JSON list of C-alpha atoms in Angstrom, two decimals:
[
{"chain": "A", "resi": 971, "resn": "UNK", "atom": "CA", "xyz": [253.28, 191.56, 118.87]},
{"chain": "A", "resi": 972, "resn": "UNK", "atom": "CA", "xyz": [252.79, 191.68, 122.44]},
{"chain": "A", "resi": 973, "resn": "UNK", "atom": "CA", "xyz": [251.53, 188.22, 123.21]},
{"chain": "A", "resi": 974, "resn": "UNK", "atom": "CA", "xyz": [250.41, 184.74, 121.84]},
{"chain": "A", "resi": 975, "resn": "UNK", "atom": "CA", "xyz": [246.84, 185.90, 121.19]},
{"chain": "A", "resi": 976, "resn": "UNK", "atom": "CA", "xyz": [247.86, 188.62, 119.30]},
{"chain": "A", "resi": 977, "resn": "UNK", "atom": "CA", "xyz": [249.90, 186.53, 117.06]},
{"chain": "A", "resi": 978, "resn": "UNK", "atom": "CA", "xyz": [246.84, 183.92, 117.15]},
{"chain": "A", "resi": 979, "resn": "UNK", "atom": "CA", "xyz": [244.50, 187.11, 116.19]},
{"chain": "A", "resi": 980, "resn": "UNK", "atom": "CA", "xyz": [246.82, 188.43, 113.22]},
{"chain": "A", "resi": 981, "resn": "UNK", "atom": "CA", "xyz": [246.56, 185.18, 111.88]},
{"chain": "A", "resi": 982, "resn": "UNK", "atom": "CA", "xyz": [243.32, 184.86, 112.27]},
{"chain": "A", "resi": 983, "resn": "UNK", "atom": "CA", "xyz": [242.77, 188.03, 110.50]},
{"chain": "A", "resi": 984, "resn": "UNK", "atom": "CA", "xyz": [244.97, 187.38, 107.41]},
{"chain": "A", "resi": 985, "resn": "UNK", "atom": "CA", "xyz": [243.53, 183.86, 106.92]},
{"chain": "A", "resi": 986, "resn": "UNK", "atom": "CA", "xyz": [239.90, 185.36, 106.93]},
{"chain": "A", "resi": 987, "resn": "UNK", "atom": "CA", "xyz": [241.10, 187.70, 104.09]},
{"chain": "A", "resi": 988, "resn": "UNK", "atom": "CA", "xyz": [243.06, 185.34, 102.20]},
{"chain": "A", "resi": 989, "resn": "UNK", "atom": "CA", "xyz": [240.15, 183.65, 102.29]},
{"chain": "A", "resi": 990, "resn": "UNK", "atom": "CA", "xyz": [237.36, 186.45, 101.04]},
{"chain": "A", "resi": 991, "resn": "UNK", "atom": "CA", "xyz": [240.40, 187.35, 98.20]},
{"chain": "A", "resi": 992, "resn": "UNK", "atom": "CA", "xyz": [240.14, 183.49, 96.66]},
{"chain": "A", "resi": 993, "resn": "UNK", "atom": "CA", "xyz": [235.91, 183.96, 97.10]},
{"chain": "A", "resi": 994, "resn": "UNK", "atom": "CA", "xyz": [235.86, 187.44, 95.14]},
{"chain": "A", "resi": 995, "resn": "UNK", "atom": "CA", "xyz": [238.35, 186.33, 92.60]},
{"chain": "A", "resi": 996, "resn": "UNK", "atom": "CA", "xyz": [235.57, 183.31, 91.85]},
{"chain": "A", "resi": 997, "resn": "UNK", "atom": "CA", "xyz": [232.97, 185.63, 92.06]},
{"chain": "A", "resi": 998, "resn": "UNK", "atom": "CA", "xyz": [234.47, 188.09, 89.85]},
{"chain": "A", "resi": 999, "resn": "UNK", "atom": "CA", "xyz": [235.46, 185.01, 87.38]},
{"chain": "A", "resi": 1000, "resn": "UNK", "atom": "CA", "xyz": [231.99, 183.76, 87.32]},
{"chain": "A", "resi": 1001, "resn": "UNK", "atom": "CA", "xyz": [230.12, 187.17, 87.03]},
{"chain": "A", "resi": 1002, "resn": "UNK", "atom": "CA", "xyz": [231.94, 187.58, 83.67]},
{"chain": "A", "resi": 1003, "resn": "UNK", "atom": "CA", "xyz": [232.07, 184.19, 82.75]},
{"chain": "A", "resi": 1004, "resn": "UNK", "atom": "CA", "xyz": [227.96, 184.71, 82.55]},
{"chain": "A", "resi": 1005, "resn": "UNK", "atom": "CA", "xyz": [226.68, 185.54, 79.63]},
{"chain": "A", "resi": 1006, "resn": "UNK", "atom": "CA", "xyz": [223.10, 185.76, 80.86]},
{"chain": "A", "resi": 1007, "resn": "UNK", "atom": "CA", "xyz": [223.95, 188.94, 82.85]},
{"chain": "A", "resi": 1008, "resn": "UNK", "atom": "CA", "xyz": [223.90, 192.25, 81.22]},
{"chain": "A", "resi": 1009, "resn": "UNK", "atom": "CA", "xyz": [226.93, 194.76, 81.49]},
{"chain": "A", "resi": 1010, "resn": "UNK", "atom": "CA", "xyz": [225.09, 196.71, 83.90]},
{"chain": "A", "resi": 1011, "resn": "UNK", "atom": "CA", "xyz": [224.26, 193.87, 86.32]},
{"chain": "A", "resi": 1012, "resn": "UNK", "atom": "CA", "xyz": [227.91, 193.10, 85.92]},
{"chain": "A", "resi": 1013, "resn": "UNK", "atom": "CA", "xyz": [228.48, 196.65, 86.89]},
{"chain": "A", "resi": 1014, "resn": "UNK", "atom": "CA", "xyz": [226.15, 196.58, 89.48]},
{"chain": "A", "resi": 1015, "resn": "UNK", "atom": "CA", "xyz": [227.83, 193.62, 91.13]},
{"chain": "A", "resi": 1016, "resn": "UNK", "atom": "CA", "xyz": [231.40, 194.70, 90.84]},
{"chain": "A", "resi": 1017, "resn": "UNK", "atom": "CA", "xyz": [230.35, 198.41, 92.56]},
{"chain": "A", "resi": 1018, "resn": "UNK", "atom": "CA", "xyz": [228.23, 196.21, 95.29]},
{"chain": "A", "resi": 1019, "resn": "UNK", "atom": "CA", "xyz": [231.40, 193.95, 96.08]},
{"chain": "A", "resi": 1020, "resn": "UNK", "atom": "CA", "xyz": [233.75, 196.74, 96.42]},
{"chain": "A", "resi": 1021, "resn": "UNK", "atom": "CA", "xyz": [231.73, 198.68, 98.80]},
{"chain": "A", "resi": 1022, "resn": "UNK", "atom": "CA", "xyz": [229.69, 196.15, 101.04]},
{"chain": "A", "resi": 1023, "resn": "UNK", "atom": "CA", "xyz": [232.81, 193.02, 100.59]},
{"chain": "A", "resi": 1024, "resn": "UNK", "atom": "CA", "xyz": [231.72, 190.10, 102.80]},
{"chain": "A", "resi": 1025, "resn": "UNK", "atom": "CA", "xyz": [227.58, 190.63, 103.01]},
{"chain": "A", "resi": 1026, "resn": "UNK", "atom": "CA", "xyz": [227.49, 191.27, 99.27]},
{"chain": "A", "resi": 1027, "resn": "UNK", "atom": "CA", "xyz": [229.79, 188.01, 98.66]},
{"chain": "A", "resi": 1028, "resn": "UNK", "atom": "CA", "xyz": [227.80, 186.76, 100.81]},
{"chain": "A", "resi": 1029, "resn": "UNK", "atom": "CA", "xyz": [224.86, 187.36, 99.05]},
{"chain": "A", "resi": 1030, "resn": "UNK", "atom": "CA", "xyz": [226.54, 186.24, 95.85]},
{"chain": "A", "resi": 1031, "resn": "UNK", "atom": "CA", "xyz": [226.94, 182.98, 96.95]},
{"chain": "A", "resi": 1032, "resn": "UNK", "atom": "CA", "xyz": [223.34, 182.27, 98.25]},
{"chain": "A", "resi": 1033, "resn": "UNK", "atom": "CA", "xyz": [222.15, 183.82, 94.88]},
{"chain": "A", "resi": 1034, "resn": "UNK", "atom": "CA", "xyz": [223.83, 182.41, 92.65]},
{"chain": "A", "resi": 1035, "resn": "UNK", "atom": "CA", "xyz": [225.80, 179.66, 93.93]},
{"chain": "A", "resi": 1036, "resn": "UNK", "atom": "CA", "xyz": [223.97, 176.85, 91.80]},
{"chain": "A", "resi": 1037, "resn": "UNK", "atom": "CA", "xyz": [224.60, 178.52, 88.50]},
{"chain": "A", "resi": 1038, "resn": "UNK", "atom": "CA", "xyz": [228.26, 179.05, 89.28]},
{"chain": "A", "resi": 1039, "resn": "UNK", "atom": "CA", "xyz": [228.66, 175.68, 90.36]},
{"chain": "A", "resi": 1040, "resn": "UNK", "atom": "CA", "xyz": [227.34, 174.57, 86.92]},
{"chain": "A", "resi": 1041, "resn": "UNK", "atom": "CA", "xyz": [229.24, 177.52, 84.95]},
{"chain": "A", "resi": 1042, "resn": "UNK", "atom": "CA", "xyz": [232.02, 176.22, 86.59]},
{"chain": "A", "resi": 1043, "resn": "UNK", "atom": "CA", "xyz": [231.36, 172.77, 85.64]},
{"chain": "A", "resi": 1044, "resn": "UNK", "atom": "CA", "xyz": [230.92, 173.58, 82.00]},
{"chain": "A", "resi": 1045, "resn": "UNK", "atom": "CA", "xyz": [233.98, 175.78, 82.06]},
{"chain": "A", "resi": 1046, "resn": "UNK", "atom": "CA", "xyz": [236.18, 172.75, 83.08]},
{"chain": "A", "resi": 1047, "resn": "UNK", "atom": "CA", "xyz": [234.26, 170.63, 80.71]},
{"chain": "A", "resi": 1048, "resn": "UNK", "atom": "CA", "xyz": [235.23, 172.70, 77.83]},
{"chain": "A", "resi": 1049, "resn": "UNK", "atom": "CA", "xyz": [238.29, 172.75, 79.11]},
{"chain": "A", "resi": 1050, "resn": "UNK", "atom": "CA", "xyz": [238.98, 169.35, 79.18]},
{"chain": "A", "resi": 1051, "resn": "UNK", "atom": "CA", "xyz": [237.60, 168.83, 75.53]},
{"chain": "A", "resi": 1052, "resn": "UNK", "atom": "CA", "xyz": [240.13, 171.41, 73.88]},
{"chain": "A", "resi": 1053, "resn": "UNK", "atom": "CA", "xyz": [243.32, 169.48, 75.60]},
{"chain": "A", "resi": 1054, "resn": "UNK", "atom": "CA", "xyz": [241.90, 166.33, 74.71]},
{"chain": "A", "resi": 1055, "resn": "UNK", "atom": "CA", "xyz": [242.03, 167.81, 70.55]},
{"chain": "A", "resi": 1056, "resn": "UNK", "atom": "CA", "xyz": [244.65, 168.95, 71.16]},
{"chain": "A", "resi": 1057, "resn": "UNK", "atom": "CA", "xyz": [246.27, 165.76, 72.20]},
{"chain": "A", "resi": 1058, "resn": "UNK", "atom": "CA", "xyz": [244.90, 163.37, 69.90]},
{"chain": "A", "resi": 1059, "resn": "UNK", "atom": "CA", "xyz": [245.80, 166.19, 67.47]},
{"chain": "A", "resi": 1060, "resn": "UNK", "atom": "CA", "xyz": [249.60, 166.10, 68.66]},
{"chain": "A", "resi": 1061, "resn": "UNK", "atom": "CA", "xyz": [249.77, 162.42, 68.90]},
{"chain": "A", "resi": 1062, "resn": "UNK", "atom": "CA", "xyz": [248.33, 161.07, 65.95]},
{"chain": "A", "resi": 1063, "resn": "UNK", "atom": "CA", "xyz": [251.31, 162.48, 64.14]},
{"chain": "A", "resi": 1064, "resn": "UNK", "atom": "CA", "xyz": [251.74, 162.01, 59.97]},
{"chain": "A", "resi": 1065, "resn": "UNK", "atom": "CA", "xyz": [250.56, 159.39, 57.62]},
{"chain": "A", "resi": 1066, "resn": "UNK", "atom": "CA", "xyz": [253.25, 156.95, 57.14]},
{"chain": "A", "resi": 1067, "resn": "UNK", "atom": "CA", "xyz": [252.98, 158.20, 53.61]},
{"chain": "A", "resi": 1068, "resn": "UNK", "atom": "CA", "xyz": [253.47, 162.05, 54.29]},
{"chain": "A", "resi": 1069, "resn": "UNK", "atom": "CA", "xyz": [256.74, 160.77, 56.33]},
{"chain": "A", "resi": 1070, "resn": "UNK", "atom": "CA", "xyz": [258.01, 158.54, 53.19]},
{"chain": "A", "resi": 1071, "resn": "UNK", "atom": "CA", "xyz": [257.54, 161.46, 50.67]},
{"chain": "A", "resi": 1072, "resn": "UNK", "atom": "CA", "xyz": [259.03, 164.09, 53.40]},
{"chain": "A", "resi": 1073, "resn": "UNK", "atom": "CA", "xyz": [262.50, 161.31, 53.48]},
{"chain": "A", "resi": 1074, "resn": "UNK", "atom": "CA", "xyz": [262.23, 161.00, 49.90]},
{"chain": "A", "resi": 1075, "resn": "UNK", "atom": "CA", "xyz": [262.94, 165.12, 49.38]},
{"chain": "A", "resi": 1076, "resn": "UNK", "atom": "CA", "xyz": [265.46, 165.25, 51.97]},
{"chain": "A", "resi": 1077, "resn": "UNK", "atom": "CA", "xyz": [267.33, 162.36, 50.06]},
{"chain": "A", "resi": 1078, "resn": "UNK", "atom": "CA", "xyz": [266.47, 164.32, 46.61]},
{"chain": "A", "resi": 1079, "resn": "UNK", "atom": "CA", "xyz": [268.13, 167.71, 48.10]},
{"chain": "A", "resi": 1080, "resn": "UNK", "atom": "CA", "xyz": [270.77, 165.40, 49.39]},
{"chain": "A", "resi": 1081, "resn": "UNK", "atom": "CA", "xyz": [270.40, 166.39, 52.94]},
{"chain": "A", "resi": 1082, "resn": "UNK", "atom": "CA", "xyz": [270.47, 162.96, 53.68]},
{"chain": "A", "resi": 1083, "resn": "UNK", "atom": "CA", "xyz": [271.87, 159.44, 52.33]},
{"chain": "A", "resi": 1084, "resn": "UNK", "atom": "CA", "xyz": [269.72, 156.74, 50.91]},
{"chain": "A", "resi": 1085, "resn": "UNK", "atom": "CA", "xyz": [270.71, 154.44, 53.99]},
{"chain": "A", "resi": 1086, "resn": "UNK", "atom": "CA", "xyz": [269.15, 157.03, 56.25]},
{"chain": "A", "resi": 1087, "resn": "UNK", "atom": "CA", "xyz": [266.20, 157.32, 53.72]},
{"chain": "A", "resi": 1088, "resn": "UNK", "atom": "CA", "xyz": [265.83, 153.16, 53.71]},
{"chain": "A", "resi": 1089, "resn": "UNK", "atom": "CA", "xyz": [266.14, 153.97, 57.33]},
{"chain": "A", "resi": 1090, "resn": "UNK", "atom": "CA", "xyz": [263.47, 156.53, 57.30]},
{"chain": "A", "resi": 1091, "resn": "UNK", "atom": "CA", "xyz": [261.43, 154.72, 55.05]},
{"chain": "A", "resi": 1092, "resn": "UNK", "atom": "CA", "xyz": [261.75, 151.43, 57.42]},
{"chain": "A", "resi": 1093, "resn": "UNK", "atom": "CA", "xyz": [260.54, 153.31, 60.17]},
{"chain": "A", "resi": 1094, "resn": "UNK", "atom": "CA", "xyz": [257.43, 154.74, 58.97]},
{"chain": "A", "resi": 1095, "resn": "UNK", "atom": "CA", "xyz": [256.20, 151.64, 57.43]},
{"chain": "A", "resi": 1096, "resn": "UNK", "atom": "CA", "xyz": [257.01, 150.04, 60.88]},
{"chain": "A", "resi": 1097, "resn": "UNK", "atom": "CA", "xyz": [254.77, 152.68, 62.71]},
{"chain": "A", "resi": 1098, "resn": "UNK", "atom": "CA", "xyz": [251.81, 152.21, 60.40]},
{"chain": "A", "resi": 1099, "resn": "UNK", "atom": "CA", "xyz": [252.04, 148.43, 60.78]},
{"chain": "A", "resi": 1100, "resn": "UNK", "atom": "CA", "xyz": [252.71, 148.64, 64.52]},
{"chain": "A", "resi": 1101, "resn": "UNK", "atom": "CA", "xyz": [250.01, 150.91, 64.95]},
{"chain": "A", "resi": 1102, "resn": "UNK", "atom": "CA", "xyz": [247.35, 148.46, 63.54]},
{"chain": "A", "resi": 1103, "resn": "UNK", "atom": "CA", "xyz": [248.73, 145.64, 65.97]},
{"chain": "A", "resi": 1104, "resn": "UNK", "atom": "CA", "xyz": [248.78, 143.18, 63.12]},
{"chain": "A", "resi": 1105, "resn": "UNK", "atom": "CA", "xyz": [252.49, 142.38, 63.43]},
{"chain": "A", "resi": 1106, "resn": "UNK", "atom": "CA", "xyz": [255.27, 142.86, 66.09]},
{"chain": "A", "resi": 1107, "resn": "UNK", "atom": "CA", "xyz": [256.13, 140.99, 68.95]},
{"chain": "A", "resi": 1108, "resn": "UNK", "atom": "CA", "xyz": [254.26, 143.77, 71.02]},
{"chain": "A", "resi": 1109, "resn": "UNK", "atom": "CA", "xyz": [251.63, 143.10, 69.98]},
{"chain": "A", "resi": 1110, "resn": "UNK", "atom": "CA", "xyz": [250.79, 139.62, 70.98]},
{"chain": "A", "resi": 1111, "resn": "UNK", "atom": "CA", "xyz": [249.18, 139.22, 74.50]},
{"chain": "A", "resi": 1112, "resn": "UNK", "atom": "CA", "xyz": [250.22, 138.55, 77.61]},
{"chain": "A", "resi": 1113, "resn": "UNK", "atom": "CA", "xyz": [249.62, 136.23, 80.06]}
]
């Protein structure tokens, strides 16, 4: 590089691409994300955006920028909902019950001692009764 405003231009430059990458990766995301379009739409797009880039992204985005806003929307809605399951799935653990008789056949194998099944046993009932906020000192409020 010669000079400042060739530096200035080449960054210019790979900016604006970076930039039309990120916009035909969303396009591309959305177009198959669409189940309203047919395959040869689809196709149709995909042959458009390789040959004519920035006016048909262009295009794109004036054409069906409201519907990917809202595809989007719904994508990250969905989203949301399946961690969500999937948390309370992973956090509302076993029944205090299912933990008892899971001690009680490690003790039976003797894999463990009946201290650690008291133990074990103490600790699950704690859970359930902790978990209902009926006992404990954590559970009263604070001022």
């Amino acid at each position: 590089m010669e000079s400042f405003w060739d530096f200035l231009w080449y960054t210019i430059v790979v900016f604006v691409f970076a930039a039309y990458l990120i916009v035909l990766f969303q396009i591309l995301i959305d177009l198959f994300r669409d189940h309203t379009v047919s395959g040869v739409a689809k196709a149709f797009w995909v042959v458009v955006l390789i040959v004519v880039p920035f006016f048909s992204a262009l295009i794109y985005l004036v054409v069906r920028g409201q519907g990917m806003a809202i595809r989007a929307g719904q994508a990250q809605l969905a989203a949301r909902q399946t961690t969500d399951e999937y948390i309370r799935q992973v956090t509302a653990g076993r029944s205090p019950a299912g933990q008892i008789a899971d001690a009680k056949a490690l003790l039976d194998s003797g894999a463990i001692t009946p201290a650690e099944f008291a133990q074990l046993e103490a600790k699950a009932v704690g859970q359930n009764t902790a978990g209902q906020g009926t006992t404990g000192r954590n559970s009263m409020p604070r001022r």
